[in-house]
PDB file of C-alpha atoms in Angstrom:
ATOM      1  CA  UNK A   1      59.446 -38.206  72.863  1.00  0.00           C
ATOM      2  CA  UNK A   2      58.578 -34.415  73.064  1.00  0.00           C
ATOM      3  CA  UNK A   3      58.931 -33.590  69.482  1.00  0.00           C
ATOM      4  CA  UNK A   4      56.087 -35.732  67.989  1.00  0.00           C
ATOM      5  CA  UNK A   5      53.903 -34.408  70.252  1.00  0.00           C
ATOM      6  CA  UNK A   6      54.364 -30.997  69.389  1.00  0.00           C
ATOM      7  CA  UNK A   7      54.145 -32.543  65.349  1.00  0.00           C
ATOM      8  CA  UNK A   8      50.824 -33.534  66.627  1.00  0.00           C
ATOM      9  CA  UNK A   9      49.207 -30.730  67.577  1.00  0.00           C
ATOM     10  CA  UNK A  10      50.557 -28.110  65.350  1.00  0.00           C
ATOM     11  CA  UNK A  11      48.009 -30.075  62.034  1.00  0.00           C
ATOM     12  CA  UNK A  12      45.016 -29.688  64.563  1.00  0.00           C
ATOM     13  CA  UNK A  13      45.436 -25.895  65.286  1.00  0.00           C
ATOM     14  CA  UNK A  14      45.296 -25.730  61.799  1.00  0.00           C
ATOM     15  CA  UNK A  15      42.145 -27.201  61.018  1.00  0.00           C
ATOM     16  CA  UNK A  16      40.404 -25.228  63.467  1.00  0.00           C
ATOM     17  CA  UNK A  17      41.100 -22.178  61.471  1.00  0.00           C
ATOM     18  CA  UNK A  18      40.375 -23.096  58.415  1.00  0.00           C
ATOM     19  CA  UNK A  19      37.375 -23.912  60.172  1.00  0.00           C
ATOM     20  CA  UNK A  20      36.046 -20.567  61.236  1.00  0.00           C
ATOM     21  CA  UNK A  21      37.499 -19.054  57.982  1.00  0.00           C
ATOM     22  CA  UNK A  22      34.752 -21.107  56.227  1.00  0.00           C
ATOM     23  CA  UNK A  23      32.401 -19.802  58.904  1.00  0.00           C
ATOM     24  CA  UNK A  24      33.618 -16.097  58.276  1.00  0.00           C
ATOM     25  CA  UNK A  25      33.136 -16.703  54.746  1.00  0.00           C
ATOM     26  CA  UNK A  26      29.522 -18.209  54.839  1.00  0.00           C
ATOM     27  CA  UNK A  27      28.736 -15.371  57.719  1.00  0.00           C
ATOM     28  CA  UNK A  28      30.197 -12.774  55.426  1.00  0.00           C
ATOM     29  CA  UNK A  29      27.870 -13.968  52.697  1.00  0.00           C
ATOM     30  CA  UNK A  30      24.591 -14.402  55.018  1.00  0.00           C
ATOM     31  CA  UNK A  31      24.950 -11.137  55.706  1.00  0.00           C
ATOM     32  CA  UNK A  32      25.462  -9.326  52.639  1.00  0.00           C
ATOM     33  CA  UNK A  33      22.055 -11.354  51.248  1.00  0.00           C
ATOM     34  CA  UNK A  34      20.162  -9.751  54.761  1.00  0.00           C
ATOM     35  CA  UNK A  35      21.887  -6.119  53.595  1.00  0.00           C
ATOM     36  CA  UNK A  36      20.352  -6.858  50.130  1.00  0.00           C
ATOM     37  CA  UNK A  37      16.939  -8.544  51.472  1.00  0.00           C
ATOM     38  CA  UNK A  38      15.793  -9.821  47.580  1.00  0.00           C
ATOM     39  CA  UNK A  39      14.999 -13.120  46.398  1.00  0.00           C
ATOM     40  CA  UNK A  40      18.206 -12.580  44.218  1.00  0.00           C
ATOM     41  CA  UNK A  41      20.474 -12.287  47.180  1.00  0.00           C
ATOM     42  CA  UNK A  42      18.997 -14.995  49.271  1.00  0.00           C
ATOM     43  CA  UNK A  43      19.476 -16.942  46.190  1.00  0.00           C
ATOM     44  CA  UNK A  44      22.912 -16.610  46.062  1.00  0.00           C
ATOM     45  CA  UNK A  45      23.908 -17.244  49.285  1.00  0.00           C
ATOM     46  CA  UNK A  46      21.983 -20.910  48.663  1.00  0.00           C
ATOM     47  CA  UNK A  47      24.277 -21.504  45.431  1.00  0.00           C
ATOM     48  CA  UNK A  48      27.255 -20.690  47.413  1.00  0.00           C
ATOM     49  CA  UNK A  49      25.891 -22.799  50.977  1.00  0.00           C
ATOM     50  CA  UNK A  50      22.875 -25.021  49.359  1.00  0.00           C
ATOM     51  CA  UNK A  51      23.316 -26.730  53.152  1.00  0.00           C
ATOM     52  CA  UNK A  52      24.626 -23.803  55.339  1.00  0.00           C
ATOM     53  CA  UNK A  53      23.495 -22.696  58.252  1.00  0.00           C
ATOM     54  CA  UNK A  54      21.508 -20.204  57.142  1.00  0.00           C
ATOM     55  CA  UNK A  55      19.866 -22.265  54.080  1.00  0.00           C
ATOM     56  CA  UNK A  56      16.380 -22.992  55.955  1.00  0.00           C
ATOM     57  CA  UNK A  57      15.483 -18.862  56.959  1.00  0.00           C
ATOM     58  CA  UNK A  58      17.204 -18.076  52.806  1.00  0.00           C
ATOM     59  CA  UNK A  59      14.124 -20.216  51.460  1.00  0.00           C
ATOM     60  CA  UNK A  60      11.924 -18.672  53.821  1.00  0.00           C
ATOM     61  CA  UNK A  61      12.845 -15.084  52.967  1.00  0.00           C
ATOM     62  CA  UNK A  62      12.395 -16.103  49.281  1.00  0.00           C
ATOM     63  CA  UNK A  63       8.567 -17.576  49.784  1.00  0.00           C
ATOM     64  CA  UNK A  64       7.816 -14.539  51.690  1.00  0.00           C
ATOM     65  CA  UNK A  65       9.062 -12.250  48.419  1.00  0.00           C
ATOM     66  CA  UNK A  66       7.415 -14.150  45.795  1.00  0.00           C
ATOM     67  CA  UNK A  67       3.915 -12.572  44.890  1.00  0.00           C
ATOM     68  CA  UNK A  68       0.792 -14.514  46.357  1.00  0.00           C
ATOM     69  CA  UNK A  69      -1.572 -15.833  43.639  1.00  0.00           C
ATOM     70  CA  UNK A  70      -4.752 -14.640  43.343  1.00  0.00           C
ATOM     71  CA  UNK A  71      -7.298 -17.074  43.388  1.00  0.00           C
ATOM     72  CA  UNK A  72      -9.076 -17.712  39.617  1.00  0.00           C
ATOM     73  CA  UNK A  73     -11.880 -15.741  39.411  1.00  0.00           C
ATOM     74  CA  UNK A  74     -15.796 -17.717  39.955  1.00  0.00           C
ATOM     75  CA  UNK A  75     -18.133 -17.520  36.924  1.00  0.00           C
ATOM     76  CA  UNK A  76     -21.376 -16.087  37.749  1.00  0.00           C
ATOM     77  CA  UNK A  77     -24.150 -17.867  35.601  1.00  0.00           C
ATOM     78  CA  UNK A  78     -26.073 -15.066  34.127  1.00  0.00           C
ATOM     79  CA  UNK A  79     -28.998 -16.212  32.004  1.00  0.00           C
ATOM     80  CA  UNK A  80     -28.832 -15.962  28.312  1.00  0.00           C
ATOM     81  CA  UNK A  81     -30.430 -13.280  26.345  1.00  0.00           C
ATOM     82  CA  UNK A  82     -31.338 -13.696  23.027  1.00  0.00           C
ATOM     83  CA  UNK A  83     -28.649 -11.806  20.444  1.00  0.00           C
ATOM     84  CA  UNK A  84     -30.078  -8.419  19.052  1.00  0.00           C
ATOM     85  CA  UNK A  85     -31.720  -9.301  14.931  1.00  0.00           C
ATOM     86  CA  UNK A  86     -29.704  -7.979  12.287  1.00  0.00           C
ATOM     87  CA  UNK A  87     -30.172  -5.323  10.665  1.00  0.00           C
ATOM     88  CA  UNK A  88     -32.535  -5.442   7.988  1.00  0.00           C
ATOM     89  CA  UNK A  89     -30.997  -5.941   4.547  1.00  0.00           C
ATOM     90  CA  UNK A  90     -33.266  -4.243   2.678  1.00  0.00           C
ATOM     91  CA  UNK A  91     -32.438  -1.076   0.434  1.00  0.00           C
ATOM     92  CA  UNK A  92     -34.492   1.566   1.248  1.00  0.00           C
ATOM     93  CA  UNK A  93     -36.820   2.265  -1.395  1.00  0.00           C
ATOM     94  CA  UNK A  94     -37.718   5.682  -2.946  1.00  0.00           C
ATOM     95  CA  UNK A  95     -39.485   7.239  -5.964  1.00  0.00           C
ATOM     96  CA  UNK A  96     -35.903   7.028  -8.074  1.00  0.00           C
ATOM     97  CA  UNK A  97     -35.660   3.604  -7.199  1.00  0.00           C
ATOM     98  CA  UNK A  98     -39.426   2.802  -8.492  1.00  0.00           C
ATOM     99  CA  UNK A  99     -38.145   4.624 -11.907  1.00  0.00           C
ATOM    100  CA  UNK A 100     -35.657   1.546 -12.224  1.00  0.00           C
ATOM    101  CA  UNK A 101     -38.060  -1.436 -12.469  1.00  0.00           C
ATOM    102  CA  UNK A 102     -41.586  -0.386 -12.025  1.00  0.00           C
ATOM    103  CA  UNK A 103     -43.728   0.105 -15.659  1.00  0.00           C
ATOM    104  CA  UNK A 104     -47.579   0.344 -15.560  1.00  0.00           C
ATOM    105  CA  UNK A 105     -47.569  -3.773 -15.922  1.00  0.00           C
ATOM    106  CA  UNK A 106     -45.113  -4.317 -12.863  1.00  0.00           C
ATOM    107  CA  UNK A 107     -47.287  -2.115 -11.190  1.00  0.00           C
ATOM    108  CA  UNK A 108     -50.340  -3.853 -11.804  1.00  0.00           C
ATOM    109  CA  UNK A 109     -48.125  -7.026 -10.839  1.00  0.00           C
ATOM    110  CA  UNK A 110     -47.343  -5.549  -7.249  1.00  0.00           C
ATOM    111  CA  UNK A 111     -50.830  -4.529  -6.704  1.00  0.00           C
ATOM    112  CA  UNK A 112     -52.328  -8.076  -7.061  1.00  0.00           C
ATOM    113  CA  UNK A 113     -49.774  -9.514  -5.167  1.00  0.00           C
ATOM    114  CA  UNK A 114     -50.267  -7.134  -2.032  1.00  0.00           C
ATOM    115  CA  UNK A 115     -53.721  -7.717  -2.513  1.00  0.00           C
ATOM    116  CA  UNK A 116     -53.154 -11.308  -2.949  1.00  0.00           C
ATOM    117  CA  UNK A 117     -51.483 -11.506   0.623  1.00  0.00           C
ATOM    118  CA  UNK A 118     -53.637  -9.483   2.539  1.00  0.00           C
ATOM    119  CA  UNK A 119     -52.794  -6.159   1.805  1.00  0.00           C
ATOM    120  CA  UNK A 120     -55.622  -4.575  -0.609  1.00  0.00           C
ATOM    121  CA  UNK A 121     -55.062  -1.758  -2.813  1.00  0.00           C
ATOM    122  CA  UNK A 122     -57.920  -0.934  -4.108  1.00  0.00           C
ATOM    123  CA  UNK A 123     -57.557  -2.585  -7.473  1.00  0.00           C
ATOM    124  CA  UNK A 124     -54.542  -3.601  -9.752  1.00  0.00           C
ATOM    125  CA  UNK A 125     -54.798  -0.572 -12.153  1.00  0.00           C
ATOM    126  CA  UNK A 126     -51.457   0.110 -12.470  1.00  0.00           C
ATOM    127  CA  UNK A 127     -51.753   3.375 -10.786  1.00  0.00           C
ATOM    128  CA  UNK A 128     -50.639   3.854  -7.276  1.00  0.00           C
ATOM    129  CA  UNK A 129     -52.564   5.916  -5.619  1.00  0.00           C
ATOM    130  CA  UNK A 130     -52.805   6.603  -1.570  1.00  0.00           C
ATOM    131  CA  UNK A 131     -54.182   2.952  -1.283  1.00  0.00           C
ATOM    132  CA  UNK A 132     -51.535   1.374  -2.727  1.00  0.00           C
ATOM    133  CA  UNK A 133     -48.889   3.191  -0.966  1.00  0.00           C
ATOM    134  CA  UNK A 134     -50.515   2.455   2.410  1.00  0.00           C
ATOM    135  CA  UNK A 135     -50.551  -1.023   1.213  1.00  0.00           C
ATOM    136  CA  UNK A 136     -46.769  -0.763   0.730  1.00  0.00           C
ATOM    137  CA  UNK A 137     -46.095   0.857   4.059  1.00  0.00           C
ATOM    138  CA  UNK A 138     -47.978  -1.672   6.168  1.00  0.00           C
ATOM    139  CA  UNK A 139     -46.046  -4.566   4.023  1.00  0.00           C
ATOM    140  CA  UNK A 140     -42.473  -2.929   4.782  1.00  0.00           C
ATOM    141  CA  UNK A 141     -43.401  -2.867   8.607  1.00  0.00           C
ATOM    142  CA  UNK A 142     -44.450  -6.374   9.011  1.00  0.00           C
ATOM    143  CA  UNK A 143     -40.892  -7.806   6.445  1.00  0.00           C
ATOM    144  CA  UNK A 144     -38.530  -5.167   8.041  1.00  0.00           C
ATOM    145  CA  UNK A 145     -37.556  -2.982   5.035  1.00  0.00           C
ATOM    146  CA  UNK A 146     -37.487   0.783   5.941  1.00  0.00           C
ATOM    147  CA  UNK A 147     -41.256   2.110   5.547  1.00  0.00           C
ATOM    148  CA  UNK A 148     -41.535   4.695   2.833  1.00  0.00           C
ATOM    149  CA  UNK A 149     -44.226   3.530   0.747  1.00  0.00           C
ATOM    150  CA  UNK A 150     -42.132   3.283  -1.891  1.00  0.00           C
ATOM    151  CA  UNK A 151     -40.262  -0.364  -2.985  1.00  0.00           C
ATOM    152  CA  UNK A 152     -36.892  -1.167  -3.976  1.00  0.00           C
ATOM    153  CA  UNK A 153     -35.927  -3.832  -6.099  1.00  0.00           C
ATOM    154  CA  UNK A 154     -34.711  -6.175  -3.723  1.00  0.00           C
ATOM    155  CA  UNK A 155     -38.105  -5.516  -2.080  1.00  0.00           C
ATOM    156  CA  UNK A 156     -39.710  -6.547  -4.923  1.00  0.00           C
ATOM    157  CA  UNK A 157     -37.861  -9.715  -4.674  1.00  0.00           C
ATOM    158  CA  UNK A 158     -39.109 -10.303  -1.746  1.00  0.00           C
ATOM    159  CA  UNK A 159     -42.609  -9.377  -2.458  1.00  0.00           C
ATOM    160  CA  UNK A 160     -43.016 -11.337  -5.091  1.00  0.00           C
ATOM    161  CA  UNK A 161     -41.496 -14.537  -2.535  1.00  0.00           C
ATOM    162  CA  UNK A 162     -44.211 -14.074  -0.049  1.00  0.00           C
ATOM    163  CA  UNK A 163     -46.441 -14.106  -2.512  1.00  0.00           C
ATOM    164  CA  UNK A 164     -45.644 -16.951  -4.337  1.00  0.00           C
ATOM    165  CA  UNK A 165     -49.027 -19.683  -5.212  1.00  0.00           C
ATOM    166  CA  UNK A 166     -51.330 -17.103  -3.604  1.00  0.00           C
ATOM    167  CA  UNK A 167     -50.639 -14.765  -6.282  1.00  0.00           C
ATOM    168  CA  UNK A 168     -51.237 -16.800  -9.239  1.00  0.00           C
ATOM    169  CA  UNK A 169     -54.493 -18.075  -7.411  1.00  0.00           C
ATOM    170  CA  UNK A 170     -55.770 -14.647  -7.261  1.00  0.00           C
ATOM    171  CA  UNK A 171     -55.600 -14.009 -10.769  1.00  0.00           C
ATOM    172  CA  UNK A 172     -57.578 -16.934 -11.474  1.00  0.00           C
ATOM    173  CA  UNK A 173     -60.224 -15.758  -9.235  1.00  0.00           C
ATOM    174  CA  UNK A 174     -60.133 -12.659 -11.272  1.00  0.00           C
ATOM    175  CA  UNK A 175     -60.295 -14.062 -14.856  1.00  0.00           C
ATOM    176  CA  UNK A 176     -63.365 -16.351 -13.871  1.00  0.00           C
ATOM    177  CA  UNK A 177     -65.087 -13.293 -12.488  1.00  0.00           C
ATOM    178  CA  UNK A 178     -64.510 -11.507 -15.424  1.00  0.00           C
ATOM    179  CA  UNK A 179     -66.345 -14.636 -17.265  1.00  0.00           C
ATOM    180  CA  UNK A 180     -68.802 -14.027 -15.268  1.00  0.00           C
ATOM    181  CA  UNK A 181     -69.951 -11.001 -15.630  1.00  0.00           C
ATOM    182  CA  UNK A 182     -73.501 -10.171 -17.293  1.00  0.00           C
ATOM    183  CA  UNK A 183     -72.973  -8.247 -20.944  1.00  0.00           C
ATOM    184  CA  UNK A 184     -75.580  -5.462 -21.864  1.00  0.00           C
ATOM    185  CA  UNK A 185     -78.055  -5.896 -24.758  1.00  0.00           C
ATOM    186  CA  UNK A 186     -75.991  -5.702 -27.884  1.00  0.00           C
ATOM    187  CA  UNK A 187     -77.179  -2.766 -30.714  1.00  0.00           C
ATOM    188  CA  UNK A 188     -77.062  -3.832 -34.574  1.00  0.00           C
ATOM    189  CA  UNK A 189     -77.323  -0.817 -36.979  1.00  0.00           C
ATOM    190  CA  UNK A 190     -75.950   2.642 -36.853  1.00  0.00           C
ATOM    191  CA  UNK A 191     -76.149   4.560 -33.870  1.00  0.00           C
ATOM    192  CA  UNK A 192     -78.692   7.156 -33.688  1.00  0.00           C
ATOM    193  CA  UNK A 193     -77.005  10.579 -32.322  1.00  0.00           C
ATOM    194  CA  UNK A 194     -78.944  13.250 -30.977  1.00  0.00           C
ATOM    195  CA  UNK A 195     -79.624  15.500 -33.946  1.00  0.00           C
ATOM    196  CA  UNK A 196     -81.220  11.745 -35.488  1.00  0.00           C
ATOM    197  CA  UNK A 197     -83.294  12.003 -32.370  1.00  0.00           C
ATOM    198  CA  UNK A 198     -84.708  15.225 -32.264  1.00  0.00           C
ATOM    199  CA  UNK A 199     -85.327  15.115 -35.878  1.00  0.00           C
ATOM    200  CA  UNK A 200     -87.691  12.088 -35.720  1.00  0.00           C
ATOM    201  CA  UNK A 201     -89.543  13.927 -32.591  1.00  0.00           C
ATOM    202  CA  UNK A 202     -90.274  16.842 -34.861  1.00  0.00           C
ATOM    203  CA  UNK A 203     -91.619  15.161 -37.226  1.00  0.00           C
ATOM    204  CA  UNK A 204     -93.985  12.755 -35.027  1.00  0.00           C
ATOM    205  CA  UNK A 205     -95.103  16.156 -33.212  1.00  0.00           C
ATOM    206  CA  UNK A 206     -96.068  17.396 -36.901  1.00  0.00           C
ATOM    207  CA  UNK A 207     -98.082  13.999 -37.932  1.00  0.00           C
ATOM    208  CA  UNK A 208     -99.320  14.316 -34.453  1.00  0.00           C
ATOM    209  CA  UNK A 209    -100.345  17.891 -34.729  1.00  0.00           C
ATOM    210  CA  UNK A 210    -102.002  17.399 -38.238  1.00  0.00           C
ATOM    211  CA  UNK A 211    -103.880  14.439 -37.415  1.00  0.00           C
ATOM    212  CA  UNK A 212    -105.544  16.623 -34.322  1.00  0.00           C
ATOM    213  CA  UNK A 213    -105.810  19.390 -36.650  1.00  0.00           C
ATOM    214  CA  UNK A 214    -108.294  17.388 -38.777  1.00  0.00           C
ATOM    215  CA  UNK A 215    -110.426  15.330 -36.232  1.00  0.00           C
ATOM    216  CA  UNK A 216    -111.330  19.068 -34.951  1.00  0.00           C
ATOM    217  CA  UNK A 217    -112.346  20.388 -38.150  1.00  0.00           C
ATOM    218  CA  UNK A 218    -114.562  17.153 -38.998  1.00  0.00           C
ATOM    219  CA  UNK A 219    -115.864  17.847 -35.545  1.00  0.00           C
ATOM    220  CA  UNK A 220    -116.667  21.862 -36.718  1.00  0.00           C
ATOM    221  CA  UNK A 221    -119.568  20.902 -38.886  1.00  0.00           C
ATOM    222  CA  UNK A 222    -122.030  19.596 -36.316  1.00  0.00           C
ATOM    223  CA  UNK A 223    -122.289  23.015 -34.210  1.00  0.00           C
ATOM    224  CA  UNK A 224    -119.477  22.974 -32.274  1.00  0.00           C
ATOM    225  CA  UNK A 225    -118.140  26.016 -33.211  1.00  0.00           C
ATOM    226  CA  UNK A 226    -114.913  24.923 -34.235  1.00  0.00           C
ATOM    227  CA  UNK A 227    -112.941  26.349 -37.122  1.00  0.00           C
ATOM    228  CA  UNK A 228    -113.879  24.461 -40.166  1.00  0.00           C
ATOM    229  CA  UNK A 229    -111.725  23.433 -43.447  1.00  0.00           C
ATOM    230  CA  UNK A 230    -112.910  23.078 -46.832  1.00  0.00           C
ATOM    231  CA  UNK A 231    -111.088  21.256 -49.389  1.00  0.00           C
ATOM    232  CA  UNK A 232    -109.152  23.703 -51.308  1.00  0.00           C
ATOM    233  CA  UNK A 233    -109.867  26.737 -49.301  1.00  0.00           C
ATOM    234  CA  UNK A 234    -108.192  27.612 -45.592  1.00  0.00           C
ATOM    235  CA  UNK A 235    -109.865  27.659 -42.889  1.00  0.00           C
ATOM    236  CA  UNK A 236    -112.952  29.551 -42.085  1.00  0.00           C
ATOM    237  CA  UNK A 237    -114.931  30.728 -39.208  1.00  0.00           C
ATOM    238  CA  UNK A 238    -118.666  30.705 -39.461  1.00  0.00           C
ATOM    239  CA  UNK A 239    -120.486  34.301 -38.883  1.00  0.00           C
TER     240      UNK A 239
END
C-alpha cells in the first residue's frame, strides 16, 4: 500500500513548481517594466499578465505618464469694431491725366457740374483757373480720391454720377437767364469812327464861328465899336 502513496505525492510537488516558475516569470517581467518605468513597458507586462498581480499599479503607472489635458481655452467677448474702409479706388489725377480727356467743352462740362453740386467755380468758361481747382480739391476730399486739384478719368466718372439731374437742371437755369437778359439799343447805318467824329465837330465849330462872326459885325454899325464888314471888302476898323 506504500507505493501509491508515494505515486501520489510525487504529481503534487510538481505543480507547486511550476507554480512559482510562473511567479518567477511574471516577477521577472514586473520588474524589468519598473527598470524601464514607460508607458511602453508597463504595457507589456499587461499583454503578457492582463490579470497579474501587478496589473492594477501597471495601469496606474501608465495614467500617471500620459500628458494631462489642458483645459480649452475661454473666449473673451471683446466688442466689435467696425473693419478699417478700403482704400479709395480712385486714380490719382494729374495734369497728364487731364491731357487724356479734358478739351475746352469737357471743361466747361466739369465746371457746371461742380457748380451744380455745390462746389462753385466761378463760371463754366472752360478755363480752370485757381477757382476751379479749389473746387476740385474740396470735391476729391469729401468722395475720397487723392486731392490734387487735378481729375482723372475715373474721377470724372464719378463726377459726372453725383451730379446726375442736378446738372442738367442747372443748365436750364442758365439758358432761361440768358433769355432774360436786357439787349442794348440796336444801331442801323454805318458806324461813325472817330476821324467821322471830329470831322463833323470842325465843321459845326466853323458854322458856329461864322454865324458869331456876323451877328458882331451887324452889331458894329450902331457905335459899338466893333469891327465892321462891308460886302465885298474885309473888314475895317473905324478911325
Amino acid at each position: 500500500m506504500s507505493a501509491p502513496a508515494v505515486e501520489t505525492a510525487a504529481p503534487a510537488a510538481a505543480t507547486a513548481n511550476s507554480g512559482d516558475q510562473q511567479w518567477q516569470q511574471e516577477l521577472a517581467v514586473w520588474q524589468a517594466a519598473m527598470a524601464g518605468n514607460t508607458p511602453g513597458d508597463y504595457k507589456a507586462y499587461l499583454a503578457a499578465y492582463p490579470n497579474g498581480k501587478f496589473a492594477a499599479m501597471a495601469k496606474n503607472r501608465i495614467a500617471e505618464a500620459a500628458p494631462a489635458v489642458a483645459p480649452a481655452p475661454v473666449e473673451v467677448s471683446r466688442p466689435s469694431e467696425p473693419p478699417p474702409p478700403p482704400p479709395p479706388g480712385f486714380t490719382v489725377g494729374t495734369p497728364a491725366t487731364e491731357a487724356v480727356f479734358l478739351d475746352r467743352g469737357t471743361k466747361r462740362e466739369v465746371q457746371g457740374r461742380l457748380t451744380s453740386i455745390g462746389y462753385p467755380t466761378g463760371g463754366a468758361d472752360g478755363s480752370f483757373g485757381e477757382r476751379t481747382r479749389t473746387a476740385i480739391s474740396r470735391w476729391q476730399a469729401v468722395v475720397g480720391a487723392p486731392v490734387t486739384g487735378y481729375l482723372s478719368f475715373d474721377q470724372l466718372m464719378r463726377l459726372r454720377q453725383d451730379s446726375a439731374g442736378v446738372y442738367e437742371d442747372w443748365l436750364n437755369q442758365q439758358v432761361a437767364v440768358r433769355r432774360h437778359v436786357p439787349r442794348g439799343p440796336v444801331l442801323e447805318g454805318r458806324v461813325k469812327d472817330n476821324h467821322d467824329d471830329a470831322a463833323a465837330a470842325l465843321a459845326l465849330g466853323l458854322i458856329g464861328g461864322a454865324l458869331l462872326g456876323g451877328a458882331i459885325a451887324a452889331g458894329g454899325g450902331h457905335g459899338h465899336g466893333g469891327p465892321r464888314f462891308m460886302p465885298g471888302h474885309g473888314p475895317r476898323r473905324h478911325p
